[in-house]
JSON list of C-alpha atoms in Angstrom, two decimals:
[
{"chain": "R", "resi": 277, "resn": "UNK", "atom": "CA", "xyz": [64.46, 56.24, 84.43]},
{"chain": "R", "resi": 278, "resn": "UNK", "atom": "CA", "xyz": [64.17, 59.86, 83.44]},
{"chain": "R", "resi": 279, "resn": "UNK", "atom": "CA", "xyz": [67.24, 61.98, 83.01]},
{"chain": "R", "resi": 280, "resn": "UNK", "atom": "CA", "xyz": [66.89, 65.58, 84.12]},
{"chain": "R", "resi": 281, "resn": "UNK", "atom": "CA", "xyz": [69.02, 67.96, 82.11]},
{"chain": "R", "resi": 282, "resn": "UNK", "atom": "CA", "xyz": [71.66, 69.57, 84.31]},
{"chain": "R", "resi": 283, "resn": "UNK", "atom": "CA", "xyz": [70.86, 72.98, 82.83]},
{"chain": "R", "resi": 284, "resn": "UNK", "atom": "CA", "xyz": [67.47, 72.86, 84.63]},
{"chain": "R", "resi": 285, "resn": "UNK", "atom": "CA", "xyz": [68.93, 71.74, 87.98]},
{"chain": "R", "resi": 286, "resn": "UNK", "atom": "CA", "xyz": [68.50, 74.32, 90.74]},
{"chain": "R", "resi": 287, "resn": "UNK", "atom": "CA", "xyz": [71.58, 76.34, 91.69]},
{"chain": "R", "resi": 288, "resn": "UNK", "atom": "CA", "xyz": [70.46, 76.60, 95.30]},
{"chain": "R", "resi": 289, "resn": "UNK", "atom": "CA", "xyz": [68.05, 74.81, 97.60]},
{"chain": "R", "resi": 290, "resn": "UNK", "atom": "CA", "xyz": [65.59, 76.11, 100.21]},
{"chain": "R", "resi": 291, "resn": "UNK", "atom": "CA", "xyz": [67.40, 76.72, 103.49]},
{"chain": "R", "resi": 292, "resn": "UNK", "atom": "CA", "xyz": [70.82, 76.37, 101.90]},
{"chain": "R", "resi": 293, "resn": "UNK", "atom": "CA", "xyz": [73.52, 78.60, 103.36]},
{"chain": "R", "resi": 294, "resn": "UNK", "atom": "CA", "xyz": [76.32, 79.66, 101.06]},
{"chain": "R", "resi": 295, "resn": "UNK", "atom": "CA", "xyz": [79.45, 80.89, 102.81]},
{"chain": "R", "resi": 296, "resn": "UNK", "atom": "CA", "xyz": [82.19, 83.03, 101.40]},
{"chain": "R", "resi": 297, "resn": "UNK", "atom": "CA", "xyz": [85.56, 81.40, 101.08]},
{"chain": "R", "resi": 298, "resn": "UNK", "atom": "CA", "xyz": [88.14, 82.28, 103.71]},
{"chain": "R", "resi": 299, "resn": "UNK", "atom": "CA", "xyz": [88.31, 81.85, 107.44]},
{"chain": "R", "resi": 300, "resn": "UNK", "atom": "CA", "xyz": [86.56, 83.33, 110.46]},
{"chain": "R", "resi": 301, "resn": "UNK", "atom": "CA", "xyz": [88.20, 84.48, 113.64]},
{"chain": "R", "resi": 302, "resn": "UNK", "atom": "CA", "xyz": [86.09, 83.26, 116.54]},
{"chain": "R", "resi": 303, "resn": "UNK", "atom": "CA", "xyz": [85.43, 85.67, 119.42]},
{"chain": "R", "resi": 304, "resn": "UNK", "atom": "CA", "xyz": [87.39, 88.50, 117.80]},
{"chain": "R", "resi": 305, "resn": "UNK", "atom": "CA", "xyz": [87.95, 91.43, 120.13]},
{"chain": "R", "resi": 306, "resn": "UNK", "atom": "CA", "xyz": [86.82, 89.66, 123.31]},
{"chain": "R", "resi": 307, "resn": "UNK", "atom": "CA", "xyz": [88.97, 89.41, 126.42]},
{"chain": "R", "resi": 308, "resn": "UNK", "atom": "CA", "xyz": [90.69, 86.04, 126.79]},
{"chain": "R", "resi": 309, "resn": "UNK", "atom": "CA", "xyz": [92.76, 84.34, 129.47]},
{"chain": "R", "resi": 310, "resn": "UNK", "atom": "CA", "xyz": [94.34, 80.97, 130.17]},
{"chain": "R", "resi": 311, "resn": "UNK", "atom": "CA", "xyz": [93.98, 78.92, 133.33]},
{"chain": "R", "resi": 312, "resn": "UNK", "atom": "CA", "xyz": [95.42, 75.63, 134.53]},
{"chain": "R", "resi": 313, "resn": "UNK", "atom": "CA", "xyz": [92.68, 73.13, 135.46]},
{"chain": "R", "resi": 314, "resn": "UNK", "atom": "CA", "xyz": [93.10, 69.83, 137.34]},
{"chain": "R", "resi": 315, "resn": "UNK", "atom": "CA", "xyz": [90.48, 67.09, 137.73]},
{"chain": "R", "resi": 316, "resn": "UNK", "atom": "CA", "xyz": [90.73, 65.99, 141.38]},
{"chain": "R", "resi": 317, "resn": "UNK", "atom": "CA", "xyz": [87.76, 63.65, 141.00]},
{"chain": "R", "resi": 318, "resn": "UNK", "atom": "CA", "xyz": [87.56, 59.95, 140.22]},
{"chain": "R", "resi": 319, "resn": "UNK", "atom": "CA", "xyz": [85.39, 60.34, 137.10]},
{"chain": "R", "resi": 320, "resn": "UNK", "atom": "CA", "xyz": [85.84, 62.03, 133.71]},
{"chain": "R", "resi": 321, "resn": "UNK", "atom": "CA", "xyz": [84.36, 65.53, 133.48]},
{"chain": "R", "resi": 322, "resn": "UNK", "atom": "CA", "xyz": [83.32, 67.13, 130.20]},
{"chain": "R", "resi": 323, "resn": "UNK", "atom": "CA", "xyz": [82.70, 70.87, 129.89]},
{"chain": "R", "resi": 324, "resn": "UNK", "atom": "CA", "xyz": [80.77, 72.35, 126.97]},
{"chain": "R", "resi": 325, "resn": "UNK", "atom": "CA", "xyz": [81.68, 75.41, 124.96]},
{"chain": "R", "resi": 326, "resn": "UNK", "atom": "CA", "xyz": [79.17, 77.86, 126.43]},
{"chain": "R", "resi": 327, "resn": "UNK", "atom": "CA", "xyz": [79.10, 76.83, 130.11]},
{"chain": "R", "resi": 328, "resn": "UNK", "atom": "CA", "xyz": [80.03, 79.59, 132.57]},
{"chain": "R", "resi": 329, "resn": "UNK", "atom": "CA", "xyz": [83.41, 78.20, 133.60]},
{"chain": "R", "resi": 330, "resn": "UNK", "atom": "CA", "xyz": [83.16, 79.37, 137.23]},
{"chain": "R", "resi": 331, "resn": "UNK", "atom": "CA", "xyz": [80.25, 76.94, 137.68]},
{"chain": "R", "resi": 332, "resn": "UNK", "atom": "CA", "xyz": [81.77, 73.75, 136.26]},
{"chain": "R", "resi": 333, "resn": "UNK", "atom": "CA", "xyz": [82.01, 70.56, 138.33]},
{"chain": "R", "resi": 334, "resn": "UNK", "atom": "CA", "xyz": [83.34, 71.21, 141.84]},
{"chain": "R", "resi": 335, "resn": "UNK", "atom": "CA", "xyz": [86.02, 68.49, 141.39]},
{"chain": "R", "resi": 336, "resn": "UNK", "atom": "CA", "xyz": [87.80, 70.65, 138.81]},
{"chain": "R", "resi": 337, "resn": "UNK", "atom": "CA", "xyz": [90.42, 72.75, 140.60]},
{"chain": "R", "resi": 338, "resn": "UNK", "atom": "CA", "xyz": [91.44, 76.13, 139.20]},
{"chain": "R", "resi": 339, "resn": "UNK", "atom": "CA", "xyz": [91.24, 79.82, 140.07]},
{"chain": "R", "resi": 340, "resn": "UNK", "atom": "CA", "xyz": [87.46, 80.23, 139.96]},
{"chain": "R", "resi": 341, "resn": "UNK", "atom": "CA", "xyz": [87.68, 83.95, 140.64]},
{"chain": "R", "resi": 342, "resn": "UNK", "atom": "CA", "xyz": [89.59, 84.35, 137.35]},
{"chain": "R", "resi": 343, "resn": "UNK", "atom": "CA", "xyz": [86.92, 82.29, 135.54]},
{"chain": "R", "resi": 344, "resn": "UNK", "atom": "CA", "xyz": [84.04, 84.55, 136.59]},
{"chain": "R", "resi": 345, "resn": "UNK", "atom": "CA", "xyz": [82.29, 85.80, 133.43]},
{"chain": "R", "resi": 346, "resn": "UNK", "atom": "CA", "xyz": [84.24, 83.50, 131.10]},
{"chain": "R", "resi": 347, "resn": "UNK", "atom": "CA", "xyz": [83.58, 80.34, 129.08]},
{"chain": "R", "resi": 348, "resn": "UNK", "atom": "CA", "xyz": [85.82, 78.00, 127.10]},
{"chain": "R", "resi": 349, "resn": "UNK", "atom": "CA", "xyz": [87.29, 79.60, 123.97]},
{"chain": "R", "resi": 350, "resn": "UNK", "atom": "CA", "xyz": [86.35, 76.70, 121.68]},
{"chain": "R", "resi": 351, "resn": "UNK", "atom": "CA", "xyz": [83.85, 76.41, 118.81]},
{"chain": "R", "resi": 352, "resn": "UNK", "atom": "CA", "xyz": [80.14, 76.20, 119.68]},
{"chain": "R", "resi": 353, "resn": "UNK", "atom": "CA", "xyz": [78.89, 72.69, 120.29]},
{"chain": "R", "resi": 354, "resn": "UNK", "atom": "CA", "xyz": [82.29, 71.30, 121.27]},
{"chain": "R", "resi": 355, "resn": "UNK", "atom": "CA", "xyz": [83.64, 70.33, 124.69]},
{"chain": "R", "resi": 356, "resn": "UNK", "atom": "CA", "xyz": [86.83, 69.59, 126.61]},
{"chain": "R", "resi": 357, "resn": "UNK", "atom": "CA", "xyz": [87.12, 66.37, 128.61]},
{"chain": "R", "resi": 358, "resn": "UNK", "atom": "CA", "xyz": [89.15, 66.09, 131.80]},
{"chain": "R", "resi": 359, "resn": "UNK", "atom": "CA", "xyz": [90.07, 62.54, 132.80]},
{"chain": "R", "resi": 360, "resn": "UNK", "atom": "CA", "xyz": [90.65, 61.80, 136.52]},
{"chain": "R", "resi": 361, "resn": "UNK", "atom": "CA", "xyz": [94.06, 63.19, 137.49]},
{"chain": "R", "resi": 362, "resn": "UNK", "atom": "CA", "xyz": [94.39, 65.27, 134.30]},
{"chain": "R", "resi": 363, "resn": "UNK", "atom": "CA", "xyz": [95.81, 68.78, 134.41]},
{"chain": "R", "resi": 364, "resn": "UNK", "atom": "CA", "xyz": [95.24, 70.95, 131.34]},
{"chain": "R", "resi": 365, "resn": "UNK", "atom": "CA", "xyz": [95.73, 74.57, 130.38]},
{"chain": "R", "resi": 366, "resn": "UNK", "atom": "CA", "xyz": [92.53, 75.98, 128.89]},
{"chain": "R", "resi": 367, "resn": "UNK", "atom": "CA", "xyz": [91.78, 79.19, 127.03]},
{"chain": "R", "resi": 368, "resn": "UNK", "atom": "CA", "xyz": [88.74, 81.16, 128.19]},
{"chain": "R", "resi": 369, "resn": "UNK", "atom": "CA", "xyz": [86.86, 83.99, 126.52]},
{"chain": "R", "resi": 370, "resn": "UNK", "atom": "CA", "xyz": [84.57, 86.61, 128.07]},
{"chain": "R", "resi": 371, "resn": "UNK", "atom": "CA", "xyz": [80.87, 85.76, 127.89]},
{"chain": "R", "resi": 372, "resn": "UNK", "atom": "CA", "xyz": [79.02, 88.11, 125.53]},
{"chain": "R", "resi": 373, "resn": "UNK", "atom": "CA", "xyz": [75.40, 89.08, 124.99]},
{"chain": "R", "resi": 374, "resn": "UNK", "atom": "CA", "xyz": [73.37, 90.25, 127.97]},
{"chain": "R", "resi": 375, "resn": "UNK", "atom": "CA", "xyz": [75.81, 88.49, 130.33]},
{"chain": "R", "resi": 376, "resn": "UNK", "atom": "CA", "xyz": [72.94, 87.17, 132.45]},
{"chain": "R", "resi": 377, "resn": "UNK", "atom": "CA", "xyz": [73.69, 83.73, 133.92]},
{"chain": "R", "resi": 378, "resn": "UNK", "atom": "CA", "xyz": [70.73, 81.70, 135.15]},
{"chain": "R", "resi": 379, "resn": "UNK", "atom": "CA", "xyz": [70.64, 78.09, 136.33]},
{"chain": "R", "resi": 380, "resn": "UNK", "atom": "CA", "xyz": [73.73, 75.95, 135.77]},
{"chain": "R", "resi": 381, "resn": "UNK", "atom": "CA", "xyz": [74.92, 75.29, 139.35]},
{"chain": "R", "resi": 382, "resn": "UNK", "atom": "CA", "xyz": [73.17, 78.35, 140.77]},
{"chain": "R", "resi": 383, "resn": "UNK", "atom": "CA", "xyz": [76.31, 80.25, 141.74]},
{"chain": "R", "resi": 384, "resn": "UNK", "atom": "CA", "xyz": [75.35, 83.49, 139.94]},
{"chain": "R", "resi": 385, "resn": "UNK", "atom": "CA", "xyz": [71.64, 83.57, 138.86]},
{"chain": "R", "resi": 386, "resn": "UNK", "atom": "CA", "xyz": [71.79, 87.21, 137.78]},
{"chain": "R", "resi": 387, "resn": "UNK", "atom": "CA", "xyz": [73.64, 89.59, 135.48]},
{"chain": "R", "resi": 388, "resn": "UNK", "atom": "CA", "xyz": [77.38, 89.03, 135.74]},
{"chain": "R", "resi": 389, "resn": "UNK", "atom": "CA", "xyz": [77.95, 92.78, 136.02]},
{"chain": "R", "resi": 390, "resn": "UNK", "atom": "CA", "xyz": [75.33, 93.38, 138.76]},
{"chain": "R", "resi": 391, "resn": "UNK", "atom": "CA", "xyz": [76.65, 95.05, 141.93]},
{"chain": "R", "resi": 392, "resn": "UNK", "atom": "CA", "xyz": [78.31, 92.48, 144.25]},
{"chain": "R", "resi": 393, "resn": "UNK", "atom": "CA", "xyz": [77.44, 89.58, 141.89]},
{"chain": "R", "resi": 394, "resn": "UNK", "atom": "CA", "xyz": [81.01, 88.28, 141.76]},
{"chain": "R", "resi": 395, "resn": "UNK", "atom": "CA", "xyz": [81.48, 88.53, 145.52]},
{"chain": "R", "resi": 396, "resn": "UNK", "atom": "CA", "xyz": [78.22, 86.63, 146.15]},
{"chain": "R", "resi": 397, "resn": "UNK", "atom": "CA", "xyz": [79.17, 83.94, 143.62]},
{"chain": "R", "resi": 398, "resn": "UNK", "atom": "CA", "xyz": [82.61, 83.47, 145.20]},
{"chain": "R", "resi": 399, "resn": "UNK", "atom": "CA", "xyz": [81.02, 83.17, 148.65]},
{"chain": "R", "resi": 400, "resn": "UNK", "atom": "CA", "xyz": [78.83, 80.37, 147.27]},
{"chain": "R", "resi": 401, "resn": "UNK", "atom": "CA", "xyz": [81.91, 78.70, 145.73]},
{"chain": "R", "resi": 402, "resn": "UNK", "atom": "CA", "xyz": [83.50, 78.55, 149.20]},
{"chain": "R", "resi": 403, "resn": "UNK", "atom": "CA", "xyz": [80.34, 77.58, 151.07]},
{"chain": "R", "resi": 404, "resn": "UNK", "atom": "CA", "xyz": [79.44, 74.76, 148.64]},
{"chain": "R", "resi": 405, "resn": "UNK", "atom": "CA", "xyz": [82.95, 73.28, 148.57]},
{"chain": "R", "resi": 406, "resn": "UNK", "atom": "CA", "xyz": [84.04, 73.95, 144.98]},
{"chain": "R", "resi": 407, "resn": "UNK", "atom": "CA", "xyz": [87.76, 73.31, 144.42]},
{"chain": "R", "resi": 408, "resn": "UNK", "atom": "CA", "xyz": [89.58, 76.57, 143.84]},
{"chain": "R", "resi": 409, "resn": "UNK", "atom": "CA", "xyz": [93.09, 77.95, 143.98]},
{"chain": "R", "resi": 410, "resn": "UNK", "atom": "CA", "xyz": [94.57, 81.39, 143.37]},
{"chain": "R", "resi": 411, "resn": "UNK", "atom": "CA", "xyz": [96.57, 81.56, 140.16]},
{"chain": "R", "resi": 412, "resn": "UNK", "atom": "CA", "xyz": [98.12, 84.40, 138.20]},
{"chain": "R", "resi": 413, "resn": "UNK", "atom": "CA", "xyz": [95.96, 85.03, 135.12]},
{"chain": "R", "resi": 414, "resn": "UNK", "atom": "CA", "xyz": [97.47, 85.08, 131.66]},
{"chain": "R", "resi": 415, "resn": "UNK", "atom": "CA", "xyz": [95.16, 87.11, 129.43]},
{"chain": "R", "resi": 416, "resn": "UNK", "atom": "CA", "xyz": [94.83, 90.06, 127.16]}
]
């Protein structure tokens, strides 16, 4: 067995990321709001951090109009789980970047800020039977 002197050991490794000490504030400066969400279904529903909240499972009941253009305000790669019958208050944050939503459940499929995009999405919410209620928003 060969001992390698510690003085020759590398101080960093390829691909290594060194972070400063301290903390980060996630989504600083973005609009946020809170909504009450109920799972009316008979199965657990899990929603990921970057999913356009308007388009989540139709068995989740909340004010979908308030959720337009927002996602969960939780760290990337995490999720919130709603058990059948659960009611939770969630924090949402405005979607950033180009704000173009494509795919998911097909309720938007265009830029969130395009003319009439929200109205068309809400018409699809009603036509396709997504649970929704009108709630007073609590945001900044």
